[in-house]
């Protein structure tokens, strides 16, 4: 586990503490440890990453050994073990995205942001990560920025999305080539006419 | 009870038994290979080495995790099973380095042994092997994490048995590493057991690393004398040197665990040893022959009245020595003998008053426990693990009066004032009700509570609580005194206590300071207040150059517990005998033989020449390994309590006796772990400054 940036203490904000209590209350008494994952997520949303201070605070809250929390944190890659920028850009480079041109997406992102994989920009705005499959193969290549998916990317649209984020705009999420969700490119090819039941077309 | 067939042999076992356990219960047993399974740990089922074939099941099953079923037909060693295990072995060996020739586990390695049965003669894996960074587990455990096969035994031991969860599996799949929590040290008092549990060479004995090969060692089965538990040990020696000490299985005492001090203080057996006699001349100790040393003592003793002579026995003095020394003192006309160098207010009159009556295994049946003036985790870690085991079963309520400490099980801290004990005895404190309503209530009284001026009053209060709360009933005696000295119960049994008109330890020291006692024998007694002995002529007999030898006028070298066949009585009253693994160094001799020879020199020869004759002097020598319930009686006293905090009698777990004080390993442990409070995760309990 990286200890690059020290976070000496962590506490939930009053609102998040309320939320945390609600999450813990979902589980039967004595099974409060089951809340470890949502609580880590909540903490990560609050401070950006799951530091040792976060681990210890949650371990104490759930009456479990810190090592048990650390096991969870290191098991799941979605818990950031080091600080990330305001926008965590995760580019998928698995097979489907690779075949559909994720190299171009990655290179563009590196060029636009001026960082390599795993690095954070000097202004602390972006962190660029190379990740495994995010389950959006049908819209490959794609990248995830915080909670949003940007799909069907090309080098140009990648640059457009990142530039918009830089400017403080909110780019449209989802496919960037005008496609509707996972529908075929260029519009539907089947079921173009509505038919119901045995009714003849 | 399900009936099943294993390799054509029928067996009936209770429901819930696993196939692996059922196979072991056959006669003769079938041993199924395993790495992750351990009978004293939770089942993990992750190494897959124990695969067996069960008819009508589509795939081989892990027998350690599969409960038996009615009518199961199991094959543990057919072609399919062997093929499956060969596959598992091939996968295990993919990332395991082939460094057996330089691995300390070589020759006693489960993986090596199993690879002889299931390993291929060549590897098919041409890709790169993974390597794992070594971890810092402190001065006792050497890590070679690339060798780790992720059986998770160490994680389960440290969480379940030791109760200090600092190890875990970090990252996942190919990147999975067993590691320690960043802010914690592997400082459990039982951490050495991780080395035994590790089926490969990932965790090895750091102080002894690269100094031995397993097959070079002579293995001697013996009994531990580093604490009052009397754990079963195996002394591994080479030449005239103890290389390591391992636990043996003894379900009545230590199961198969051993505390770190008992295991790792071995290097203390080589350091600071007294290997010849010394006589003080012009203020300096100069080496002397046995006859010169004896002559010096005889000259001093000549014409000295018995009342001016005294003897104190130390914490590791064996029973034979105490018998001989007591006989010698009697023939010299002295009643000033004592085996309680800490001044504990215990006397030998009622045996039940100083024993761990519930027995060590019996503490697992207690359902309410009051701990007084003791930190069992430091004083007897293996016993503490038993209490934790009891706690984990549930339905167990514990409370402690004394040092506030993390005992690895839940115990309410009632305070550290002895007056609370009086409140419980009088029923003012609600814990009496807890004890009363328990089916098998117990109390543990530490030496920290007894070795005080009001020790007798505290003993009396404990007795009163025992009577009030029904601690002693049919088939159950929950009154327990926790000893820390291996010699103590033996000394009390043998009556190595002041005779009529005799002085106890404090009295001897005071009288020596005033000049009323002129000749003091210290038989391995190093915890006596040496500065208080004044101008007395001190004869120190012992194995190590510790406090006693520094003060002594004559030093007589004797054997440590690994170098003699000696009897010790453990705290539950079980007499056990050590075995001689190596010879004492230089001119050192068995302690009782030194006393016998000295008796000649003093002109009062003892009536026995062999240890066999000596052992007829007391019945306990003939009752090895036996336990006899002690009769309940009247003991303790009434008296005012001091306004003094109840503390544990041990400050530093790693250094309690001459051997561990001479040990470099124990000094390193003290430096890295502090005094062995071992608390990692409860950082706010306030017991660790």
Coordinates of C-alpha atoms in Angstrom, one line a residue, chain B residues 74-648:
Chain B
X74 CA -14.8 -41.9 -1.1
X75 CA -11.6 -42.7 -2.9
X76 CA -8.6 -41.0 -1.5
X77 CA -5.9 -42.4 -3.7
X78 CA -7.1 -43.6 -7.1
X79 CA -5.7 -42.5 -10.4
X80 CA -8.2 -39.6 -10.7
X81 CA -7.3 -38.3 -7.3
X82 CA -3.6 -38.6 -7.9
X83 CA -4.0 -36.8 -11.2
X84 CA -6.0 -34.0 -9.6
X85 CA -3.4 -33.6 -6.9
X86 CA -0.6 -33.6 -9.4
X87 CA -2.3 -30.7 -11.1
X88 CA -2.6 -28.8 -7.9
X89 CA 1.0 -29.5 -7.1
X90 CA 2.1 -28.3 -10.5
X91 CA 0.2 -25.0 -10.0
X92 CA 1.7 -24.6 -6.5
X93 CA 5.1 -25.1 -7.9
X94 CA 4.7 -22.6 -10.7
X95 CA 5.5 -19.6 -8.5
X96 CA 7.5 -21.5 -5.8
X97 CA 11.2 -21.0 -6.1
X98 CA 13.4 -24.0 -6.3
X99 CA 15.7 -22.9 -3.6
X100 CA 15.3 -25.9 -1.3
X101 CA 19.1 -26.3 -0.9
X102 CA 19.4 -22.9 0.8
X103 CA 16.0 -23.0 2.5
X104 CA 15.9 -23.5 6.2
X105 CA 12.7 -25.5 5.9
X106 CA 14.4 -28.0 3.6
X107 CA 14.1 -31.5 5.1
X108 CA 11.0 -30.7 7.1
X109 CA 8.9 -29.0 4.5
X110 CA 5.4 -30.1 3.7
X111 CA 5.7 -28.9 0.1
X112 CA 8.9 -30.7 -0.4
X113 CA 7.5 -33.9 1.0
X114 CA 4.3 -33.7 -1.0
X115 CA 6.2 -32.9 -4.1
X116 CA 8.0 -36.2 -3.7
X117 CA 4.6 -37.8 -4.1
X118 CA 2.8 -35.6 -6.5
X119 CA 5.4 -33.4 -8.2
X120 CA 6.4 -33.8 -11.8
X121 CA 10.0 -34.6 -12.7
X122 CA 10.2 -31.5 -14.9
X123 CA 8.3 -28.2 -15.2
X124 CA 6.2 -27.3 -18.1
X125 CA 6.0 -23.7 -17.1
X126 CA 8.3 -21.5 -19.2
X127 CA 6.9 -18.0 -18.3
X128 CA 8.3 -15.8 -15.7
X129 CA 7.8 -16.7 -12.1
X130 CA 6.5 -14.1 -9.7
X131 CA 8.5 -12.8 -6.9
X132 CA 7.2 -11.1 -3.7
X133 CA 8.9 -8.5 -1.6
X134 CA 9.9 -9.8 1.8
X135 CA 8.1 -8.4 4.8
X136 CA 9.4 -7.2 8.1
X137 CA 8.0 -9.4 10.8
X138 CA 10.4 -8.3 13.5
X139 CA 13.4 -10.0 15.1
X140 CA 11.9 -13.5 15.4
X141 CA 10.5 -14.4 12.1
X142 CA 12.4 -14.4 8.8
X143 CA 10.2 -14.0 5.8
X144 CA 10.8 -15.2 2.3
X145 CA 7.5 -14.3 0.8
X146 CA 8.3 -15.6 -2.7
X147 CA 8.1 -19.1 -1.1
X148 CA 4.6 -18.5 0.2
X149 CA 1.9 -20.7 -1.2
X150 CA -0.9 -18.6 0.4
X151 CA -2.3 -21.3 2.6
X152 CA -3.3 -18.5 5.0
X153 CA -2.5 -20.6 8.1
X154 CA -0.5 -17.7 9.5
X155 CA -3.4 -15.3 9.0
X156 CA -5.8 -17.6 10.7
X157 CA -3.5 -18.4 13.6
X158 CA -2.7 -14.8 14.4
X159 CA -6.4 -13.8 14.2
X160 CA -8.0 -16.8 15.9
X161 CA -5.5 -18.2 18.4
X162 CA -3.2 -15.3 19.1
X163 CA -6.0 -12.8 18.9
X164 CA -3.8 -10.1 17.4
X165 CA -5.1 -9.7 13.8
X166 CA -2.2 -8.0 12.1
X167 CA -1.7 -10.4 9.1
X168 CA -3.9 -10.5 6.1
X169 CA -4.1 -11.3 2.4
X170 CA -3.5 -8.2 0.4
X171 CA -4.3 -7.6 -3.2
X172 CA -5.7 -10.4 -5.3
X173 CA -5.3 -13.3 -7.6
X174 CA -1.8 -13.4 -8.9
X175 CA -0.9 -10.4 -6.9
X176 CA -2.1 -11.8 -3.6
X177 CA 0.5 -11.4 -0.9
X178 CA 0.3 -12.3 2.8
X179 CA 1.3 -9.2 4.6
X180 CA 1.2 -7.3 7.8
X181 CA -0.9 -4.2 8.5
X182 CA 1.2 -1.1 7.9
X183 CA 0.9 0.3 11.4
X184 CA 1.3 -2.9 13.3
X185 CA 4.1 -5.2 14.4
X186 CA 3.9 -9.0 14.5
X187 CA 4.5 -8.8 18.2
X188 CA 2.2 -11.5 19.6
X189 CA 3.8 -13.4 22.4
X190 CA 2.9 -16.5 20.4
X191 CA 4.3 -15.4 17.1
X192 CA 6.9 -18.1 16.9
X193 CA 4.1 -20.6 16.3
X194 CA 3.7 -19.1 12.8
X195 CA 7.0 -20.7 11.9
X196 CA 5.8 -24.1 12.9
X197 CA 2.5 -23.6 11.1
X198 CA 4.0 -22.4 7.8
X199 CA 4.0 -25.5 5.6
X200 CA 6.8 -24.0 3.4
X201 CA 9.9 -21.9 4.1
X202 CA 8.1 -18.6 3.9
X203 CA 8.3 -18.0 7.6
X204 CA 11.4 -19.4 9.3
X205 CA 13.3 -19.0 12.6
X206 CA 15.2 -15.7 12.2
X207 CA 17.7 -16.0 15.1
X208 CA 18.6 -19.5 13.9
X209 CA 18.5 -18.9 10.2
X210 CA 21.2 -20.5 8.1
X211 CA 22.7 -22.2 11.1
X212 CA 21.4 -25.7 10.8
X213 CA 19.9 -28.3 8.5
X214 CA 16.9 -30.1 10.0
X215 CA 18.5 -33.5 9.7
X216 CA 21.6 -32.6 11.6
X217 CA 19.8 -31.9 14.8
X218 CA 19.5 -34.2 17.7
X219 CA 15.9 -34.1 19.0
X220 CA 15.3 -34.4 22.7
X221 CA 11.8 -34.4 24.2
X222 CA 11.7 -32.3 27.3
X223 CA 9.7 -29.9 29.4
X224 CA 9.9 -26.1 29.4
X225 CA 11.0 -24.2 32.5
X226 CA 10.8 -20.7 31.2
X227 CA 7.3 -20.2 32.7
X228 CA 5.2 -22.1 35.2
X229 CA 3.1 -23.9 32.5
X230 CA 5.5 -26.7 31.9
X231 CA 4.8 -26.8 28.2
X232 CA 6.0 -29.9 26.3
X233 CA 9.0 -29.0 24.2
X234 CA 11.5 -30.6 21.8
X235 CA 15.0 -29.4 22.2
X236 CA 16.9 -29.6 18.9
X237 CA 20.7 -29.6 19.5
X238 CA 23.8 -30.1 17.5
X239 CA 27.0 -30.9 19.2
X240 CA 26.8 -29.3 22.6
X241 CA 24.6 -26.4 21.5
X242 CA 20.9 -25.9 21.6
X243 CA 19.9 -24.7 18.2
X244 CA 16.2 -24.3 18.6
X245 CA 13.3 -25.3 20.8
X246 CA 10.0 -26.4 19.4
X247 CA 6.7 -27.3 21.1
X248 CA 5.4 -30.8 21.3
X249 CA 1.7 -31.7 21.4
X250 CA 0.4 -31.9 24.9
X251 CA -3.4 -31.3 24.9
X252 CA -3.4 -31.0 28.7
X253 CA -1.1 -28.1 28.7
X254 CA 0.1 -26.3 25.6
X255 CA -1.9 -28.0 22.9
X256 CA 0.8 -27.5 20.3
X257 CA 1.8 -23.9 21.0
X258 CA 4.8 -22.3 22.7
X259 CA 5.4 -18.8 23.9
X260 CA 8.1 -16.7 22.2
X261 CA 10.2 -16.5 25.3
X262 CA 10.3 -20.3 25.8
X263 CA 11.1 -20.7 22.1
X264 CA 13.6 -17.9 21.4
X265 CA 15.5 -17.4 24.6
X266 CA 17.7 -20.4 23.6
X267 CA 20.7 -18.2 22.7
X268 CA 20.6 -17.1 26.3
X269 CA 21.7 -20.7 27.1
X270 CA 25.1 -19.9 25.5
X271 CA 25.7 -16.5 26.9
X272 CA 26.8 -15.3 30.3
X273 CA 27.3 -18.9 31.4
X274 CA 29.0 -19.8 34.5
X275 CA 31.4 -22.6 33.5
X276 CA 33.8 -22.6 36.5
X277 CA 33.8 -21.8 40.2
X278 CA 34.7 -18.3 41.3
X279 CA 35.8 -17.1 44.7
X280 CA 35.9 -13.4 45.7
X281 CA 39.4 -12.3 46.6
X282 CA 40.1 -8.7 47.5
X283 CA 36.7 -7.6 46.1
X284 CA 37.2 -9.4 42.8
X285 CA 35.8 -12.7 41.6
X286 CA 38.7 -15.0 40.6
X287 CA 38.3 -18.4 39.0
X288 CA 38.8 -21.3 41.4
X289 CA 38.6 -25.1 41.5
X290 CA 35.6 -26.8 43.1
X291 CA 37.7 -27.8 46.1
X292 CA 38.9 -24.2 46.6
X293 CA 35.3 -22.9 46.3
X294 CA 34.0 -25.5 48.8
X295 CA 36.9 -24.7 51.1
X296 CA 36.0 -21.1 51.1
X297 CA 32.4 -21.9 52.0
X298 CA 33.4 -24.4 54.7
X299 CA 35.7 -21.9 56.3
X300 CA 32.8 -19.4 56.5
X301 CA 30.3 -21.9 57.7
X302 CA 32.7 -23.3 60.4
X303 CA 31.2 -22.7 63.8
X304 CA 28.4 -20.6 62.4
X305 CA 25.0 -21.1 64.2
X306 CA 22.2 -22.5 62.0
X307 CA 20.2 -19.4 62.6
X308 CA 22.9 -17.4 60.9
X309 CA 22.6 -19.4 57.7
X310 CA 19.9 -19.0 55.1
X311 CA 19.0 -20.3 51.6
X312 CA 16.7 -18.9 48.9
X313 CA 15.7 -20.9 45.9
X314 CA 15.2 -19.2 42.5
X315 CA 12.5 -19.4 39.9
X316 CA 14.0 -22.1 37.8
X317 CA 15.4 -24.3 40.6
X318 CA 14.4 -27.9 40.1
X319 CA 12.8 -30.1 42.8
X320 CA 15.8 -32.4 43.3
X321 CA 17.9 -29.4 44.2
X322 CA 15.4 -28.0 46.6
X323 CA 15.1 -31.4 48.4
X324 CA 18.9 -31.6 48.7
X325 CA 19.3 -28.0 49.7
X326 CA 16.5 -28.3 52.3
X327 CA 18.1 -31.4 53.7
X328 CA 21.4 -29.7 53.9
X329 CA 20.0 -26.6 55.6
X330 CA 18.2 -28.8 58.1
X331 CA 21.4 -30.7 58.9
X332 CA 23.1 -27.3 59.4
X333 CA 20.4 -26.4 61.8
X334 CA 18.8 -23.6 59.8
X335 CA 15.1 -23.0 59.2
X336 CA 15.8 -20.0 57.1
X337 CA 14.8 -21.3 53.7
X338 CA 12.4 -19.8 51.2
X339 CA 11.4 -20.5 47.6
X340 CA 9.3 -17.4 47.2
X341 CA 11.9 -14.8 46.2
X342 CA 9.2 -12.4 45.2
X343 CA 7.7 -12.6 48.6
X344 CA 4.3 -14.0 47.5
X345 CA 2.1 -14.7 50.5
X346 CA 1.5 -18.3 49.8
X347 CA 2.2 -21.1 52.2
X348 CA 2.4 -24.8 51.7
X349 CA -0.3 -25.7 54.2
X350 CA -3.3 -26.1 51.9
X351 CA -2.3 -27.3 48.4
X352 CA -5.4 -25.9 46.8
X353 CA -4.4 -22.4 47.9
X354 CA -1.5 -22.2 45.5
X355 CA -2.5 -24.4 42.5
X356 CA -4.2 -23.7 39.3
X357 CA -7.0 -25.9 40.4
X358 CA -9.2 -25.8 37.4
X359 CA -6.3 -27.2 35.4
X360 CA -5.0 -25.5 32.3
X361 CA -7.3 -27.5 30.0
X362 CA -10.1 -27.1 32.5
X363 CA -10.2 -23.4 32.1
X364 CA -11.9 -24.0 28.8
X365 CA -15.0 -25.1 30.8
X366 CA -15.2 -21.9 32.9
X367 CA -18.1 -19.6 32.1
X368 CA -17.3 -16.7 34.3
X369 CA -13.8 -15.6 35.2
X370 CA -12.3 -12.9 37.5
X371 CA -8.6 -12.1 36.9
X372 CA -6.9 -10.4 39.8
X373 CA -3.5 -8.7 39.7
X374 CA -2.4 -10.5 36.6
X375 CA -1.9 -10.1 32.9
X376 CA -2.1 -13.7 31.7
X377 CA -1.1 -12.6 28.3
X378 CA 2.4 -11.7 29.5
X379 CA 2.6 -14.2 32.4
X380 CA 1.4 -17.3 30.5
X381 CA 0.6 -16.6 26.8
X382 CA -0.3 -20.1 26.0
X383 CA -2.8 -20.2 28.9
X384 CA -4.1 -16.9 27.7
X385 CA -4.8 -18.4 24.3
X386 CA -6.8 -21.1 26.1
X387 CA -8.9 -18.5 27.7
X388 CA -9.4 -16.7 24.4
X389 CA -10.5 -20.1 22.9
X390 CA -13.0 -20.3 25.7
X391 CA -14.2 -16.8 25.0
X392 CA -14.6 -17.4 21.3
X393 CA -17.0 -20.3 22.1
X394 CA -19.4 -17.7 23.6
X395 CA -21.3 -17.6 26.9
X396 CA -18.2 -16.5 28.8
X397 CA -18.0 -13.4 31.0
X398 CA -14.6 -12.2 32.2
X399 CA -13.5 -9.2 34.3
X400 CA -10.2 -8.1 35.6
X401 CA -8.9 -6.2 38.6
X402 CA -5.4 -5.0 38.0
X403 CA -3.4 -3.7 35.0
X404 CA -5.6 -2.5 32.2
X405 CA -4.5 -4.5 29.3
X406 CA -5.7 -6.0 26.0
X407 CA -5.9 -9.7 26.8
X408 CA -7.2 -10.7 23.3
X409 CA -10.5 -11.6 24.8
X410 CA -13.2 -9.4 26.2
X411 CA -12.7 -8.7 29.9
X412 CA -14.4 -5.9 31.7
X413 CA -11.8 -3.8 33.5
X414 CA -13.2 -3.2 37.0
X415 CA -10.2 -1.1 38.2
X416 CA -6.8 -1.6 39.7
X417 CA -7.7 -1.1 43.4
X418 CA -7.6 -4.2 45.7
X419 CA -10.6 -2.7 47.5
X420 CA -12.8 -3.8 44.6
X421 CA -12.0 -7.4 45.6
X422 CA -13.3 -6.7 49.0
X423 CA -16.5 -5.2 47.5
X424 CA -17.0 -8.3 45.4
X425 CA -16.4 -10.5 48.4
X426 CA -19.0 -8.6 50.5
X427 CA -21.4 -8.7 47.6
X428 CA -21.4 -4.9 47.1
X429 CA -20.0 -5.3 43.7
X430 CA -22.3 -6.8 41.1
X431 CA -19.6 -9.2 39.7
X432 CA -20.2 -11.5 42.7
X433 CA -23.6 -12.2 41.2
X434 CA -22.1 -13.0 37.8
X435 CA -19.8 -15.5 39.5
X436 CA -22.7 -16.9 41.6
X437 CA -25.0 -17.4 38.6
X438 CA -22.3 -19.1 36.5
X439 CA -22.2 -22.9 36.4
X440 CA -18.4 -23.0 36.4
X441 CA -17.1 -19.8 37.8
X442 CA -13.3 -19.3 38.2
X443 CA -10.8 -16.8 39.5
X444 CA -7.2 -16.3 38.5
X445 CA -5.0 -14.8 41.1
X446 CA -1.7 -13.4 39.8
X447 CA 1.6 -13.1 41.6
X448 CA 1.1 -9.3 41.3
X449 CA -1.7 -9.6 43.8
X450 CA 0.1 -12.0 46.2
X451 CA 3.6 -10.5 46.3
X452 CA 2.6 -7.5 48.3
X453 CA 2.5 -6.7 52.0
X454 CA -1.3 -7.3 52.0
X455 CA -1.0 -10.5 49.8
X456 CA -2.3 -12.7 52.6
X457 CA -5.4 -10.5 52.9
X458 CA -6.0 -10.6 49.2
X459 CA -5.6 -14.3 49.2
X460 CA -8.1 -14.4 52.0
X461 CA -10.6 -12.2 50.0
X462 CA -10.1 -14.5 47.0
X463 CA -10.9 -17.4 49.2
X464 CA -14.0 -15.7 50.5
X465 CA -15.2 -15.0 47.0
X466 CA -14.5 -18.6 46.1
X467 CA -16.7 -19.7 49.0
X468 CA -19.4 -17.1 48.4
X469 CA -19.7 -17.7 44.7
X470 CA -19.4 -21.4 44.8
X471 CA -16.1 -21.7 42.9
X472 CA -15.5 -25.0 44.5
X473 CA -18.1 -27.7 43.9
X474 CA -18.4 -31.3 42.8
X475 CA -15.9 -31.9 40.0
X476 CA -15.0 -28.3 39.7
X477 CA -12.5 -26.1 41.5
X478 CA -12.3 -22.6 39.9
X479 CA -9.8 -21.2 42.3
X480 CA -6.6 -20.6 40.3
X481 CA -3.3 -19.1 41.2
X482 CA -1.3 -18.2 38.2
X483 CA 2.4 -18.8 38.7
X484 CA 5.2 -17.4 36.6
X485 CA 8.1 -19.4 38.1
X486 CA 8.7 -22.9 37.0
X487 CA 10.1 -23.8 40.4
X488 CA 7.4 -22.3 42.6
X489 CA 4.8 -25.0 42.9
X490 CA 7.5 -27.6 43.4
X491 CA 9.1 -25.5 46.1
X492 CA 5.7 -25.1 47.9
X493 CA 5.0 -28.9 47.5
X494 CA 8.3 -29.8 49.0
X495 CA 8.0 -27.3 51.7
X496 CA 11.0 -25.2 50.8
X497 CA 9.6 -22.6 53.2
X498 CA 10.7 -21.2 56.5
X499 CA 10.7 -23.8 59.2
X500 CA 9.5 -22.9 62.7
X501 CA 11.2 -19.7 63.7
X502 CA 12.7 -19.4 60.3
X503 CA 13.0 -16.3 58.2
X504 CA 11.3 -15.8 54.8
X505 CA 12.9 -14.0 51.9
X506 CA 12.3 -10.5 53.2
X507 CA 13.4 -11.6 56.6
X508 CA 16.5 -13.2 55.3
X509 CA 17.4 -10.0 53.4
X510 CA 16.7 -7.8 56.4
X511 CA 18.7 -10.0 58.8
X512 CA 21.6 -10.2 56.3
X513 CA 21.6 -6.5 56.1
X514 CA 21.7 -6.2 59.9
X515 CA 24.4 -8.9 60.1
X516 CA 22.2 -11.5 61.9
X517 CA 22.4 -13.8 58.9
X518 CA 26.0 -14.3 57.8
X519 CA 25.9 -17.0 55.1
X520 CA 23.3 -16.9 52.3
X521 CA 22.9 -19.6 49.7
X522 CA 21.2 -18.4 46.5
X523 CA 20.2 -21.4 44.4
X524 CA 19.6 -19.7 41.2
X525 CA 17.9 -16.8 43.0
X526 CA 18.6 -13.6 41.1
X527 CA 15.5 -11.5 41.9
X528 CA 16.4 -11.1 45.5
X529 CA 17.3 -7.5 46.5
X530 CA 21.1 -8.0 46.3
X531 CA 21.9 -4.6 47.7
X532 CA 20.1 -5.4 50.9
X533 CA 22.2 -8.4 51.7
X534 CA 24.8 -6.2 53.5
X535 CA 28.0 -7.9 54.5
X536 CA 26.6 -11.5 54.4
X537 CA 28.8 -14.1 52.7
X538 CA 26.8 -15.0 49.6
X539 CA 27.1 -18.3 47.8
X540 CA 25.5 -18.3 44.4
X541 CA 24.8 -21.5 42.6
X542 CA 23.3 -21.1 39.2
X543 CA 23.8 -21.3 35.4
X544 CA 24.1 -17.6 34.5
X545 CA 26.2 -14.7 35.5
X546 CA 23.2 -12.6 36.6
X547 CA 22.5 -10.4 39.6
X548 CA 23.2 -13.2 42.1
X549 CA 26.6 -14.1 40.7
X550 CA 27.6 -10.4 40.7
X551 CA 26.9 -10.1 44.4
X552 CA 28.3 -13.5 45.3
X553 CA 31.4 -14.3 47.3
X554 CA 31.5 -17.8 45.9
X555 CA 30.0 -18.8 42.6
X556 CA 29.2 -22.5 41.9
X557 CA 28.3 -23.2 38.3
X558 CA 25.3 -25.5 37.6
X559 CA 23.2 -26.7 34.7
X560 CA 20.3 -25.0 32.9
X561 CA 17.0 -26.8 32.3
X562 CA 18.2 -28.2 29.0
X563 CA 21.2 -29.8 30.6
X564 CA 19.8 -32.0 33.3
X565 CA 17.1 -34.5 34.1
X566 CA 15.2 -32.5 36.6
X567 CA 11.7 -32.5 38.0
X568 CA 9.5 -29.4 37.9
X569 CA 5.9 -29.1 39.1
X570 CA 3.8 -26.9 36.9
X571 CA 1.2 -24.5 38.2
X572 CA -1.6 -27.1 38.1
X573 CA 0.5 -29.4 40.2
X574 CA 1.7 -31.8 37.6
X575 CA 5.2 -33.1 38.1
X576 CA 7.2 -33.4 34.9
X577 CA 10.7 -34.3 34.2
X578 CA 13.1 -32.5 31.8
X579 CA 15.5 -34.5 29.6
X580 CA 19.2 -33.8 29.2
X581 CA 19.7 -32.5 25.7
X582 CA 23.3 -31.3 26.0
X583 CA 26.0 -31.2 28.7
X584 CA 26.4 -28.3 31.0
X585 CA 29.3 -26.1 29.9
X586 CA 32.8 -26.3 31.4
X587 CA 32.9 -27.5 35.0
X588 CA 29.2 -26.8 35.7
X589 CA 27.3 -29.7 37.3
X590 CA 23.8 -30.8 38.0
X591 CA 22.6 -28.5 40.8
X592 CA 21.7 -31.3 43.3
X593 CA 25.1 -32.8 42.8
X594 CA 26.7 -29.5 43.7
X595 CA 24.6 -29.4 46.9
X596 CA 25.5 -33.0 47.6
X597 CA 29.2 -32.3 47.2
X598 CA 29.0 -29.2 49.3
X599 CA 27.4 -31.2 52.1
X600 CA 30.5 -33.3 52.2
X601 CA 32.7 -30.2 52.3
X602 CA 30.6 -28.9 55.2
X603 CA 31.0 -32.1 57.0
X604 CA 27.3 -32.9 56.9
X605 CA 27.1 -35.5 54.1
X606 CA 23.6 -36.0 52.7
X607 CA 22.2 -39.5 53.0
X608 CA 22.0 -40.2 49.2
X609 CA 24.5 -40.6 46.5
X610 CA 22.3 -41.1 43.4
X611 CA 19.4 -39.1 42.0
X612 CA 17.3 -42.3 42.4
X613 CA 17.9 -42.3 46.2
X614 CA 17.2 -38.6 46.4
X615 CA 13.9 -39.0 44.6
X616 CA 12.7 -41.4 47.3
X617 CA 12.7 -38.4 49.7
X618 CA 9.3 -37.1 48.4
X619 CA 6.3 -38.8 46.8
X620 CA 6.0 -36.2 44.0
X621 CA 8.9 -37.6 42.2
X622 CA 7.0 -40.8 41.7
X623 CA 3.9 -39.1 40.3
X624 CA 5.2 -37.8 37.0
X625 CA 2.5 -36.4 34.7
X626 CA -0.3 -37.1 37.2
X627 CA -2.8 -34.6 38.6
X628 CA -4.5 -35.0 41.9
X629 CA -7.3 -32.7 42.8
X630 CA -6.2 -30.8 45.9
X631 CA -8.5 -30.7 48.9
X632 CA -10.1 -27.4 49.8
X633 CA -9.2 -25.9 53.2
X634 CA -8.9 -22.8 55.2
X635 CA -6.2 -20.3 54.1
X636 CA -5.5 -16.7 53.6
X637 CA -5.9 -14.0 56.3
X638 CA -8.0 -11.0 57.1
X639 CA -6.3 -7.7 57.1
X640 CA -6.3 -4.2 55.9
X641 CA -5.6 -3.6 52.2
X642 CA -2.9 -1.3 51.0
X643 CA -3.9 1.7 48.8
X644 CA -1.6 0.4 46.1
X645 CA -2.4 -0.4 42.5
X646 CA -2.7 -4.1 41.6
X647 CA -0.1 -4.8 38.9
X648 CA 1.2 -7.7 36.9

